[in-house]
Amino acid sequence: MAMNYKNWATQIKKGYLELCVLSLIEQHDKLYGFQLIKLLEELGISMKEGTLYPLMNRMTTDKVLIAKWETKEIKGHPRKFYSLSKSGTKLLQEMKMEYQSMVENYLKIGEGK
Amino acid sequence: MAMNYKNWATQIKKGYLELCVLSLIEQHDKLYGFQLIKLLEELGISMKEGTLYPLMNRMTTDKVLIAKWETKEIKGHPRKFYSLSKSGTKLLQEMKMEYQSMVENYLKIGEGK
DNA sequence: ATATAATACCTTGTAATGCTAGGTATATTG
DNA sequence: CAATATACCTAGCATTACAAGGTATTATAT
């Protein structure tokens, strides 16, 4: 990315990261925050803690996600696991459709001409 | 889109619209603002005037775009045509690569499991 | 004549969010 | 006992899509 406009990468991630997080939780049933960051990293998607944790709290407040602390069976810092609520599942389906449209619409730009 | 989180559609468009605009200008060589909005609309992409014009001015100031007024040969309100600068062309290539990565990375989420 | 609509551009202010840069706490390793 | 890794959190900043307003020109309808 060029020196100027290096913030474009930040901008285009808005919404996209939300979709990635919800999709990963759907796929794994439940995940905790730190684990999500590692999973995304493996996929080539960089999401900082300062981005993820506020997002998880927002989505929990909005009842898109259900959060549960787990302290048993593990040592170290307790982990907060997230799973999709019913409305979260529905929201994700809508997001996927919208995302799919965007990808297809952009493809049309390349095809035309 | 659900009642809540209806702003997600707004958020995910950040950066995406910039990519669409630059790609369309590259393909058509030159375009004016109002025309861009109509073109995007035809593609299924909604971009409001209050979004487009400030963006075009930003990118002109940053020398990503070159702007030229055209008043001859047409009646009605004068039109401001935009074309890609050299650095704009380079920036667009970088954006396309980044976008491609994002699309591919998200595909991996669906594939894994 | 004179509203109305369509074209074409612009600006102010708001809401939302990714990230930086800090912080806290627990457990392990040198 | 310092350093590292894990795991969560927060305040403040920079950025951008949009709503809602505006200006100006031409064509069309009343």
PDB file of C-alpha atoms (C1' of nucleotides) in Angstrom:
ATOM      1  CA  MET A   1       0.000   0.000   0.000  1.00  0.00           C
ATOM      2  CA  ALA A   2       1.291   3.462  -0.896  1.00  0.00           C
ATOM      3  CA  MET A   3       2.469   5.828   1.813  1.00  0.00           C
ATOM      4  CA  ASN A   4      -0.544   8.018   1.318  1.00  0.00           C
ATOM      5  CA  TYR A   5      -3.850   6.252   1.469  1.00  0.00           C
ATOM      6  CA  LYS A   6      -2.381   3.598   3.728  1.00  0.00           C
ATOM      7  CA  ASN A   7      -5.513   4.111   5.829  1.00  0.00           C
ATOM      8  CA  TRP A   8      -7.621   2.702   3.028  1.00  0.00           C
ATOM      9  CA  ALA A   9      -6.790  -0.780   4.273  1.00  0.00           C
ATOM     10  CA  THR A  10      -8.227   0.230   7.646  1.00  0.00           C
ATOM     11  CA  GLN A  11     -11.376   1.650   6.107  1.00  0.00           C
ATOM     12  CA  ILE A  12     -12.246  -1.276   3.912  1.00  0.00           C
ATOM     13  CA  LYS A  13     -12.037  -3.583   6.908  1.00  0.00           C
ATOM     14  CA  LYS A  14     -15.009  -1.908   8.528  1.00  0.00           C
ATOM     15  CA  GLY A  15     -17.860  -4.347   8.460  1.00  0.00           C
ATOM     16  CA  TYR A  16     -15.697  -6.988   6.835  1.00  0.00           C
ATOM     17  CA  LEU A  17     -14.126  -7.934  10.157  1.00  0.00           C
ATOM     18  CA  GLU A  18     -17.555  -8.181  11.738  1.00  0.00           C
ATOM     19  CA  LEU A  19     -18.580 -10.614   9.019  1.00  0.00           C
ATOM     20  CA  CYS A  20     -15.416 -12.672   9.477  1.00  0.00           C
ATOM     21  CA  VAL A  21     -15.849 -12.884  13.236  1.00  0.00           C
ATOM     22  CA  LEU A  22     -19.485 -13.971  13.061  1.00  0.00           C
ATOM     23  CA  SER A  23     -18.717 -16.484  10.304  1.00  0.00           C
ATOM     24  CA  LEU A  24     -15.897 -18.021  12.343  1.00  0.00           C
ATOM     25  CA  ILE A  25     -18.063 -18.309  15.440  1.00  0.00           C
ATOM     26  CA  GLU A  26     -20.822 -19.914  13.404  1.00  0.00           C
ATOM     27  CA  GLN A  27     -18.373 -22.434  12.048  1.00  0.00           C
ATOM     28  CA  HIS A  28     -16.756 -23.305  15.364  1.00  0.00           C
ATOM     29  CA  ASP A  29     -19.898 -23.035  17.512  1.00  0.00           C
ATOM     30  CA  LYS A  30     -17.990 -21.140  20.181  1.00  0.00           C
ATOM     31  CA  LEU A  31     -14.714 -19.257  20.346  1.00  0.00           C
ATOM     32  CA  TYR A  32     -12.953 -16.886  22.735  1.00  0.00           C
ATOM     33  CA  GLY A  33     -11.488 -13.529  21.771  1.00  0.00           C
ATOM     34  CA  PHE A  34      -7.790 -14.278  21.784  1.00  0.00           C
ATOM     35  CA  GLN A  35      -8.441 -17.447  19.825  1.00  0.00           C
ATOM     36  CA  LEU A  36     -10.366 -15.482  17.207  1.00  0.00           C
ATOM     37  CA  ILE A  37      -7.412 -13.157  16.683  1.00  0.00           C
ATOM     38  CA  LYS A  38      -5.114 -16.145  16.161  1.00  0.00           C
ATOM     39  CA  LEU A  39      -7.553 -17.850  13.809  1.00  0.00           C
ATOM     40  CA  LEU A  40      -7.947 -14.703  11.726  1.00  0.00           C
ATOM     41  CA  GLU A  41      -4.183 -14.282  11.643  1.00  0.00           C
ATOM     42  CA  GLU A  42      -3.821 -17.784  10.203  1.00  0.00           C
ATOM     43  CA  LEU A  43      -6.292 -16.834   7.500  1.00  0.00           C
ATOM     44  CA  GLY A  44      -4.215 -13.769   6.637  1.00  0.00           C
ATOM     45  CA  ILE A  45      -6.620 -11.370   8.310  1.00  0.00           C
ATOM     46  CA  SER A  46      -5.123  -8.962  10.834  1.00  0.00           C
ATOM     47  CA  MET A  47      -7.456  -7.860  13.598  1.00  0.00           C
ATOM     48  CA  LYS A  48      -6.009  -6.008  16.579  1.00  0.00           C
ATOM     49  CA  GLU A  49      -7.135  -6.536  20.155  1.00  0.00           C
ATOM     50  CA  GLY A  50      -8.230  -2.925  20.358  1.00  0.00           C
ATOM     51  CA  THR A  51     -10.587  -3.701  17.494  1.00  0.00           C
ATOM     52  CA  LEU A  52     -11.817  -7.112  18.537  1.00  0.00           C
ATOM     53  CA  TYR A  53     -12.690  -6.686  22.195  1.00  0.00           C
ATOM     54  CA  PRO A  54     -14.832  -3.578  21.803  1.00  0.00           C
ATOM     55  CA  LEU A  55     -16.580  -5.318  18.903  1.00  0.00           C
ATOM     56  CA  MET A  56     -17.304  -8.436  20.947  1.00  0.00           C
ATOM     57  CA  ASN A  57     -18.697  -6.340  23.768  1.00  0.00           C
ATOM     58  CA  ARG A  58     -20.883  -4.359  21.384  1.00  0.00           C
ATOM     59  CA  MET A  59     -22.283  -7.489  19.826  1.00  0.00           C
ATOM     60  CA  THR A  60     -22.868  -9.051  23.217  1.00  0.00           C
ATOM     61  CA  THR A  61     -24.710  -5.972  24.427  1.00  0.00           C
ATOM     62  CA  ASP A  62     -26.799  -6.038  21.275  1.00  0.00           C
ATOM     63  CA  LYS A  63     -27.569  -9.730  21.879  1.00  0.00           C
ATOM     64  CA  VAL A  64     -26.024 -10.800  18.603  1.00  0.00           C
ATOM     65  CA  LEU A  65     -23.576 -12.891  20.594  1.00  0.00           C
ATOM     66  CA  ILE A  66     -23.904 -14.826  23.836  1.00  0.00           C
ATOM     67  CA  ALA A  67     -20.874 -14.621  26.113  1.00  0.00           C
ATOM     68  CA  LYS A  68     -19.853 -17.086  28.819  1.00  0.00           C
ATOM     69  CA  TRP A  69     -16.819 -17.044  31.083  1.00  0.00           C
ATOM     70  CA  GLU A  70     -14.976 -20.329  31.431  1.00  0.00           C
ATOM     71  CA  THR A  71     -12.530 -20.755  34.237  1.00  0.00           C
ATOM     72  CA  LYS A  72     -12.756 -24.457  34.956  1.00  0.00           C
ATOM     73  CA  GLU A  73     -10.502 -27.011  33.329  1.00  0.00           C
ATOM     74  CA  ILE A  74      -8.010 -24.381  32.283  1.00  0.00           C
ATOM     75  CA  LYS A  75      -5.186 -22.626  34.021  1.00  0.00           C
ATOM     76  CA  GLY A  76      -4.130 -19.088  33.282  1.00  0.00           C
ATOM     77  CA  HIS A  77      -6.365 -16.174  32.512  1.00  0.00           C
ATOM     78  CA  PRO A  78     -10.080 -17.021  32.287  1.00  0.00           C
ATOM     79  CA  ARG A  79     -11.567 -17.114  28.812  1.00  0.00           C
ATOM     80  CA  LYS A  80     -14.770 -15.535  27.585  1.00  0.00           C
ATOM     81  CA  PHE A  81     -16.448 -17.737  25.010  1.00  0.00           C
ATOM     82  CA  TYR A  82     -18.856 -16.384  22.424  1.00  0.00           C
ATOM     83  CA  SER A  83     -21.584 -18.134  20.495  1.00  0.00           C
ATOM     84  CA  LEU A  84     -24.239 -16.893  18.086  1.00  0.00           C
ATOM     85  CA  SER A  85     -27.676 -16.003  19.399  1.00  0.00           C
ATOM     86  CA  LYS A  86     -30.735 -16.709  17.294  1.00  0.00           C
ATOM     87  CA  SER A  87     -30.840 -13.128  16.054  1.00  0.00           C
ATOM     88  CA  GLY A  88     -27.084 -13.271  15.501  1.00  0.00           C
ATOM     89  CA  THR A  89     -27.521 -16.241  13.197  1.00  0.00           C
ATOM     90  CA  LYS A  90     -30.168 -14.382  11.261  1.00  0.00           C
ATOM     91  CA  LEU A  91     -28.067 -11.241  11.085  1.00  0.00           C
ATOM     92  CA  LEU A  92     -25.137 -13.238   9.760  1.00  0.00           C
ATOM     93  CA  GLN A  93     -27.233 -14.669   6.948  1.00  0.00           C
ATOM     94  CA  GLU A  94     -28.227 -11.155   5.921  1.00  0.00           C
ATOM     95  CA  MET A  95     -24.632  -9.983   6.077  1.00  0.00           C
ATOM     96  CA  LYS A  96     -23.485 -12.873   3.929  1.00  0.00           C
ATOM     97  CA  MET A  97     -26.076 -12.013   1.293  1.00  0.00           C
ATOM     98  CA  GLU A  98     -25.102  -8.357   1.307  1.00  0.00           C
ATOM     99  CA  TYR A  99     -21.416  -9.273   1.100  1.00  0.00           C
ATOM    100  CA  GLN A 100     -22.069 -11.664  -1.758  1.00  0.00           C
ATOM    101  CA  SER A 101     -23.861  -8.882  -3.649  1.00  0.00           C
ATOM    102  CA  MET A 102     -20.931  -6.550  -3.156  1.00  0.00           C
ATOM    103  CA  VAL A 103     -18.449  -9.097  -4.450  1.00  0.00           C
ATOM    104  CA  GLU A 104     -20.622  -9.871  -7.460  1.00  0.00           C
ATOM    105  CA  ASN A 105     -21.290  -6.213  -8.193  1.00  0.00           C
ATOM    106  CA  TYR A 106     -17.600  -5.425  -8.162  1.00  0.00           C
ATOM    107  CA  LEU A 107     -16.944  -8.319 -10.515  1.00  0.00           C
ATOM    108  CA  LYS A 108     -19.275  -6.638 -13.006  1.00  0.00           C
ATOM    109  CA  ILE A 109     -16.945  -3.643 -13.164  1.00  0.00           C
ATOM    110  CA  GLY A 110     -14.123  -5.822 -14.347  1.00  0.00           C
ATOM    111  CA  GLU A 111     -16.311  -7.705 -16.798  1.00  0.00           C
ATOM    112  CA  GLY A 112     -17.831  -4.709 -18.536  1.00  0.00           C
ATOM    113  CA  LYS A 113     -15.622  -3.203 -21.269  1.00  0.00           C
TER     114      LYS A 113
ATOM    115  CA  MET B   1     -31.049  -6.246   6.937  1.00  0.00           C
ATOM    116  CA  ALA B   2     -32.233  -6.380  10.535  1.00  0.00           C
ATOM    117  CA  MET B   3     -33.490  -3.249  12.232  1.00  0.00           C
ATOM    118  CA  ASN B   4     -30.503  -3.128  14.461  1.00  0.00           C
ATOM    119  CA  TYR B   5     -27.174  -3.328  12.691  1.00  0.00           C
ATOM    120  CA  LYS B   6     -28.651  -1.735   9.601  1.00  0.00           C
ATOM    121  CA  ASN B   7     -25.628   0.526   9.718  1.00  0.00           C
ATOM    122  CA  TRP B   8     -23.408  -2.431   8.957  1.00  0.00           C
ATOM    123  CA  ALA B   9     -24.182  -1.960   5.269  1.00  0.00           C
ATOM    124  CA  THR B  10     -22.858   1.582   5.600  1.00  0.00           C
ATOM    125  CA  GLN B  11     -19.723   0.475   7.372  1.00  0.00           C
ATOM    126  CA  ILE B  12     -18.715  -2.257   4.980  1.00  0.00           C
ATOM    127  CA  LYS B  13     -18.920   0.201   2.108  1.00  0.00           C
ATOM    128  CA  LYS B  14     -16.014   2.194   3.482  1.00  0.00           C
ATOM    129  CA  GLY B  15     -13.101   1.684   1.157  1.00  0.00           C
ATOM    130  CA  TYR B  16     -15.178  -0.492  -1.138  1.00  0.00           C
ATOM    131  CA  LEU B  17     -16.795   2.534  -2.761  1.00  0.00           C
ATOM    132  CA  GLU B  18     -13.380   4.092  -3.273  1.00  0.00           C
ATOM    133  CA  LEU B  19     -12.268   0.946  -5.074  1.00  0.00           C
ATOM    134  CA  CYS B  20     -15.400   0.914  -7.244  1.00  0.00           C
ATOM    135  CA  VAL B  21     -15.011   4.563  -8.222  1.00  0.00           C
ATOM    136  CA  LEU B  22     -11.360   4.238  -9.174  1.00  0.00           C
ATOM    137  CA  SER B  23     -12.027   1.025 -11.087  1.00  0.00           C
ATOM    138  CA  LEU B  24     -14.842   2.628 -13.067  1.00  0.00           C
ATOM    139  CA  ILE B  25     -12.722   5.649 -13.929  1.00  0.00           C
ATOM    140  CA  GLU B  26      -9.906   3.388 -15.050  1.00  0.00           C
ATOM    141  CA  GLN B  27     -12.282   1.491 -17.288  1.00  0.00           C
ATOM    142  CA  HIS B  28     -13.926   4.548 -18.833  1.00  0.00           C
ATOM    143  CA  ASP B  29     -10.821   6.749 -18.956  1.00  0.00           C
ATOM    144  CA  LYS B  30     -12.809   9.707 -17.694  1.00  0.00           C
ATOM    145  CA  LEU B  31     -16.116  10.208 -15.924  1.00  0.00           C
ATOM    146  CA  TYR B  32     -17.964  12.988 -14.119  1.00  0.00           C
ATOM    147  CA  GLY B  33     -19.485  12.717 -10.695  1.00  0.00           C
ATOM    148  CA  PHE B  34     -23.154  12.502 -11.471  1.00  0.00           C
ATOM    149  CA  GLN B  35     -22.417   9.951 -14.163  1.00  0.00           C
ATOM    150  CA  LEU B  36     -20.515   7.826 -11.659  1.00  0.00           C
ATOM    151  CA  ILE B  37     -23.501   7.718  -9.336  1.00  0.00           C
ATOM    152  CA  LYS B  38     -25.724   6.565 -12.190  1.00  0.00           C
ATOM    153  CA  LEU B  39     -23.216   3.945 -13.323  1.00  0.00           C
ATOM    154  CA  LEU B  40     -22.853   2.564  -9.813  1.00  0.00           C
ATOM    155  CA  GLU B  41     -26.625   2.486  -9.452  1.00  0.00           C
ATOM    156  CA  GLU B  42     -26.892   0.369 -12.590  1.00  0.00           C
ATOM    157  CA  LEU B  43     -24.399  -2.040 -11.068  1.00  0.00           C
ATOM    158  CA  GLY B  44     -26.520  -2.315  -7.925  1.00  0.00           C
ATOM    159  CA  ILE B  45     -24.194  -0.123  -5.865  1.00  0.00           C
ATOM    160  CA  SER B  46     -25.788   2.816  -4.062  1.00  0.00           C
ATOM    161  CA  MET B  47     -23.529   5.812  -3.523  1.00  0.00           C
ATOM    162  CA  LYS B  48     -25.061   9.078  -2.370  1.00  0.00           C
ATOM    163  CA  GLU B  49     -23.980  12.488  -3.575  1.00  0.00           C
ATOM    164  CA  GLY B  50     -22.970  13.429  -0.070  1.00  0.00           C
ATOM    165  CA  THR B  51     -20.548  10.519  -0.200  1.00  0.00           C
ATOM    166  CA  LEU B  52     -19.252  10.860  -3.731  1.00  0.00           C
ATOM    167  CA  TYR B  53     -18.458  14.545  -4.045  1.00  0.00           C
ATOM    168  CA  PRO B  54     -16.384  14.832  -0.887  1.00  0.00           C
ATOM    169  CA  LEU B  55     -14.546  11.662  -1.966  1.00  0.00           C
ATOM    170  CA  MET B  56     -13.779  13.049  -5.410  1.00  0.00           C
ATOM    171  CA  ASN B  57     -12.473  16.262  -3.907  1.00  0.00           C
ATOM    172  CA  ARG B  58     -10.302  14.346  -1.444  1.00  0.00           C
ATOM    173  CA  MET B  59      -8.804  12.237  -4.174  1.00  0.00           C
ATOM    174  CA  THR B  60      -8.235  15.258  -6.388  1.00  0.00           C
ATOM    175  CA  THR B  61      -6.490  17.114  -3.574  1.00  0.00           C
ATOM    176  CA  ASP B  62      -4.341  14.040  -2.968  1.00  0.00           C
ATOM    177  CA  LYS B  63      -3.501  13.888  -6.676  1.00  0.00           C
ATOM    178  CA  VAL B  64      -4.976  10.433  -7.088  1.00  0.00           C
ATOM    179  CA  LEU B  65      -7.397  11.902  -9.612  1.00  0.00           C
ATOM    180  CA  ILE B  66      -7.073  14.697 -12.165  1.00  0.00           C
ATOM    181  CA  ALA B  67     -10.138  16.911 -12.485  1.00  0.00           C
ATOM    182  CA  LYS B  68     -11.130  19.034 -15.484  1.00  0.00           C
ATOM    183  CA  TRP B  69     -14.220  21.195 -15.960  1.00  0.00           C
ATOM    184  CA  GLU B  70     -16.006  20.831 -19.267  1.00  0.00           C
ATOM    185  CA  THR B  71     -18.510  23.466 -20.322  1.00  0.00           C
ATOM    186  CA  LYS B  72     -18.216  23.382 -24.114  1.00  0.00           C
ATOM    187  CA  GLU B  73     -20.385  21.208 -26.322  1.00  0.00           C
ATOM    188  CA  ILE B  74     -22.922  20.674 -23.578  1.00  0.00           C
ATOM    189  CA  LYS B  75     -25.810  22.671 -22.276  1.00  0.00           C
ATOM    190  CA  GLY B  76     -26.908  22.636 -18.673  1.00  0.00           C
ATOM    191  CA  HIS B  77     -24.720  22.568 -15.617  1.00  0.00           C
ATOM    192  CA  PRO B  78     -20.977  22.248 -16.316  1.00  0.00           C
ATOM    193  CA  ARG B  79     -19.444  18.851 -15.629  1.00  0.00           C
ATOM    194  CA  LYS B  80     -16.266  18.038 -13.786  1.00  0.00           C
ATOM    195  CA  PHE B  81     -14.491  15.096 -15.372  1.00  0.00           C
ATOM    196  CA  TYR B  82     -12.079  12.908 -13.481  1.00  0.00           C
ATOM    197  CA  SER B  83      -9.279  10.700 -14.743  1.00  0.00           C
ATOM    198  CA  LEU B  84      -6.626   8.648 -12.979  1.00  0.00           C
ATOM    199  CA  SER B  85      -3.229  10.183 -12.315  1.00  0.00           C
ATOM    200  CA  LYS B  86      -0.100   8.044 -12.529  1.00  0.00           C
ATOM    201  CA  SER B  87      -0.070   7.565  -8.761  1.00  0.00           C
ATOM    202  CA  GLY B  88      -3.813   6.919  -8.852  1.00  0.00           C
ATOM    203  CA  THR B  89      -3.274   4.067 -11.275  1.00  0.00           C
ATOM    204  CA  LYS B  90      -0.624   2.603  -9.006  1.00  0.00           C
ATOM    205  CA  LEU B  91      -2.819   3.031  -5.944  1.00  0.00           C
ATOM    206  CA  LEU B  92      -5.681   1.261  -7.673  1.00  0.00           C
ATOM    207  CA  GLN B  93      -3.496  -1.739  -8.470  1.00  0.00           C
ATOM    208  CA  GLU B  94      -2.557  -2.002  -4.790  1.00  0.00           C
ATOM    209  CA  MET B  95      -6.180  -1.685  -3.741  1.00  0.00           C
ATOM    210  CA  LYS B  96      -7.219  -4.397  -6.160  1.00  0.00           C
ATOM    211  CA  MET B  97      -4.622  -6.758  -4.728  1.00  0.00           C
ATOM    212  CA  GLU B  98      -5.667  -6.017  -1.177  1.00  0.00           C
ATOM    213  CA  TYR B  99      -9.323  -6.482  -2.084  1.00  0.00           C
ATOM    214  CA  GLN B 100      -8.570  -9.743  -3.843  1.00  0.00           C
ATOM    215  CA  SER B 101      -6.807 -10.995  -0.704  1.00  0.00           C
ATOM    216  CA  MET B 102      -9.779 -10.108   1.435  1.00  0.00           C
ATOM    217  CA  VAL B 103     -12.198 -11.933  -0.831  1.00  0.00           C
ATOM    218  CA  GLU B 104      -9.969 -14.995  -0.935  1.00  0.00           C
ATOM    219  CA  ASN B 105      -9.352 -14.959   2.797  1.00  0.00           C
ATOM    220  CA  TYR B 106     -13.052 -14.839   3.501  1.00  0.00           C
ATOM    221  CA  LEU B 107     -13.615 -17.749   1.153  1.00  0.00           C
ATOM    222  CA  LYS B 108     -11.276 -19.793   3.344  1.00  0.00           C
ATOM    223  CA  ILE B 109     -13.644 -19.377   6.258  1.00  0.00           C
ATOM    224  CA  GLY B 110     -16.412 -21.070   4.351  1.00  0.00           C
ATOM    225  CA  GLU B 111     -14.125 -23.795   3.063  1.00  0.00           C
ATOM    226  CA  GLY B 112     -12.581 -24.790   6.382  1.00  0.00           C
ATOM    227  CA  LYS B 113     -14.827 -26.841   8.642  1.00  0.00           C
TER     228      LYS B 113
ATOM    229  C1'  DA C   1     -45.178  33.246 -17.513  1.00  0.00           C
ATOM    230  C1'  DT C   2     -44.141  30.118 -13.932  1.00  0.00           C
ATOM    231  C1'  DA C   3     -43.926  26.127 -11.329  1.00  0.00           C
ATOM    232  C1'  DT C   4     -41.733  21.597 -11.508  1.00  0.00           C
ATOM    233  C1'  DA C   5     -38.397  18.321 -12.486  1.00  0.00           C
ATOM    234  C1'  DA C   6     -33.926  16.793 -13.934  1.00  0.00           C
ATOM    235  C1'  DT C   7     -29.197  17.543 -14.138  1.00  0.00           C
ATOM    236  C1'  DA C   8     -24.901  18.588 -11.669  1.00  0.00           C
ATOM    237  C1'  DC C   9     -22.129  20.132  -8.144  1.00  0.00           C
ATOM    238  C1'  DC C  10     -21.189  21.398  -3.158  1.00  0.00           C
ATOM    239  C1'  DT C  11     -21.059  21.661   2.342  1.00  0.00           C
ATOM    240  C1'  DT C  12     -22.020  20.949   7.385  1.00  0.00           C
ATOM    241  C1'  DG C  13     -22.637  17.922  10.916  1.00  0.00           C
ATOM    242  C1'  DT C  14     -23.459  13.171  12.803  1.00  0.00           C
ATOM    243  C1'  DA C  15     -22.713   8.325  13.734  1.00  0.00           C
ATOM    244  C1'  DA C  16     -19.885   4.584  13.604  1.00  0.00           C
ATOM    245  C1'  DT C  17     -15.540   1.881  13.926  1.00  0.00           C
ATOM    246  C1'  DG C  18     -10.431   0.273  13.223  1.00  0.00           C
ATOM    247  C1'  DC C  19      -6.454   1.222  15.480  1.00  0.00           C
ATOM    248  C1'  DT C  20      -2.823   3.124  18.711  1.00  0.00           C
ATOM    249  C1'  DA C  21      -1.245   2.976  23.018  1.00  0.00           C
ATOM    250  C1'  DG C  22      -1.865   2.217  27.073  1.00  0.00           C
ATOM    251  C1'  DG C  23      -3.600  -0.890  31.090  1.00  0.00           C
ATOM    252  C1'  DT C  24      -4.723  -5.364  34.298  1.00  0.00           C
ATOM    253  C1'  DA C  25      -4.195 -10.273  35.631  1.00  0.00           C
ATOM    254  C1'  DT C  26      -2.504 -15.216  35.590  1.00  0.00           C
ATOM    255  C1'  DA C  27       0.882 -18.758  34.744  1.00  0.00           C
ATOM    256  C1'  DT C  28       5.293 -20.356  32.892  1.00  0.00           C
ATOM    257  C1'  DT C  29      10.236 -20.062  31.883  1.00  0.00           C
ATOM    258  C1'  DG C  30      15.015 -18.335  32.267  1.00  0.00           C
TER     259       DG C  30
ATOM    260  C1'  DC D   1      12.490 -12.480  40.145  1.00  0.00           C
ATOM    261  C1'  DA D   2      12.395 -10.536  35.650  1.00  0.00           C
ATOM    262  C1'  DA D   3      10.610 -11.698  31.205  1.00  0.00           C
ATOM    263  C1'  DT D   4       7.382 -13.796  28.187  1.00  0.00           C
ATOM    264  C1'  DA D   5       2.909 -15.595  26.757  1.00  0.00           C
ATOM    265  C1'  DT D   6      -1.786 -15.715  27.368  1.00  0.00           C
ATOM    266  C1'  DA D   7      -6.137 -13.171  27.834  1.00  0.00           C
ATOM    267  C1'  DC D   8      -8.999  -9.439  28.529  1.00  0.00           C
ATOM    268  C1'  DC D   9     -10.049  -4.342  28.687  1.00  0.00           C
ATOM    269  C1'  DT D  10     -10.322   1.011  27.754  1.00  0.00           C
ATOM    270  C1'  DA D  11      -9.739   6.089  26.193  1.00  0.00           C
ATOM    271  C1'  DG D  12      -9.011   8.794  22.463  1.00  0.00           C
ATOM    272  C1'  DC D  13      -7.994   9.610  17.519  1.00  0.00           C
ATOM    273  C1'  DA D  14      -8.718   9.559  12.547  1.00  0.00           C
ATOM    274  C1'  DT D  15     -11.587   8.440   9.037  1.00  0.00           C
ATOM    275  C1'  DT D  16     -15.753   8.073   6.100  1.00  0.00           C
ATOM    276  C1'  DA D  17     -20.877   7.105   4.524  1.00  0.00           C
ATOM    277  C1'  DC D  18     -24.800   9.503   4.918  1.00  0.00           C
ATOM    278  C1'  DA D  19     -28.679  12.847   5.829  1.00  0.00           C
ATOM    279  C1'  DA D  20     -30.095  17.133   4.933  1.00  0.00           C
ATOM    280  C1'  DG D  21     -29.471  21.063   3.370  1.00  0.00           C
ATOM    281  C1'  DG D  22     -27.800  24.337  -0.468  1.00  0.00           C
ATOM    282  C1'  DT D  23     -26.709  26.603  -5.502  1.00  0.00           C
ATOM    283  C1'  DA D  24     -27.148  26.864 -10.591  1.00  0.00           C
ATOM    284  C1'  DT D  25     -28.697  25.594 -15.338  1.00  0.00           C
ATOM    285  C1'  DT D  26     -31.912  23.784 -18.696  1.00  0.00           C
ATOM    286  C1'  DA D  27     -36.219  21.376 -20.190  1.00  0.00           C
ATOM    287  C1'  DT D  28     -40.993  20.348 -19.549  1.00  0.00           C
ATOM    288  C1'  DA D  29     -45.612  20.961 -18.023  1.00  0.00           C
ATOM    289  C1'  DT D  30     -49.372  23.967 -16.516  1.00  0.00           C
TER     290       DT D  30
END
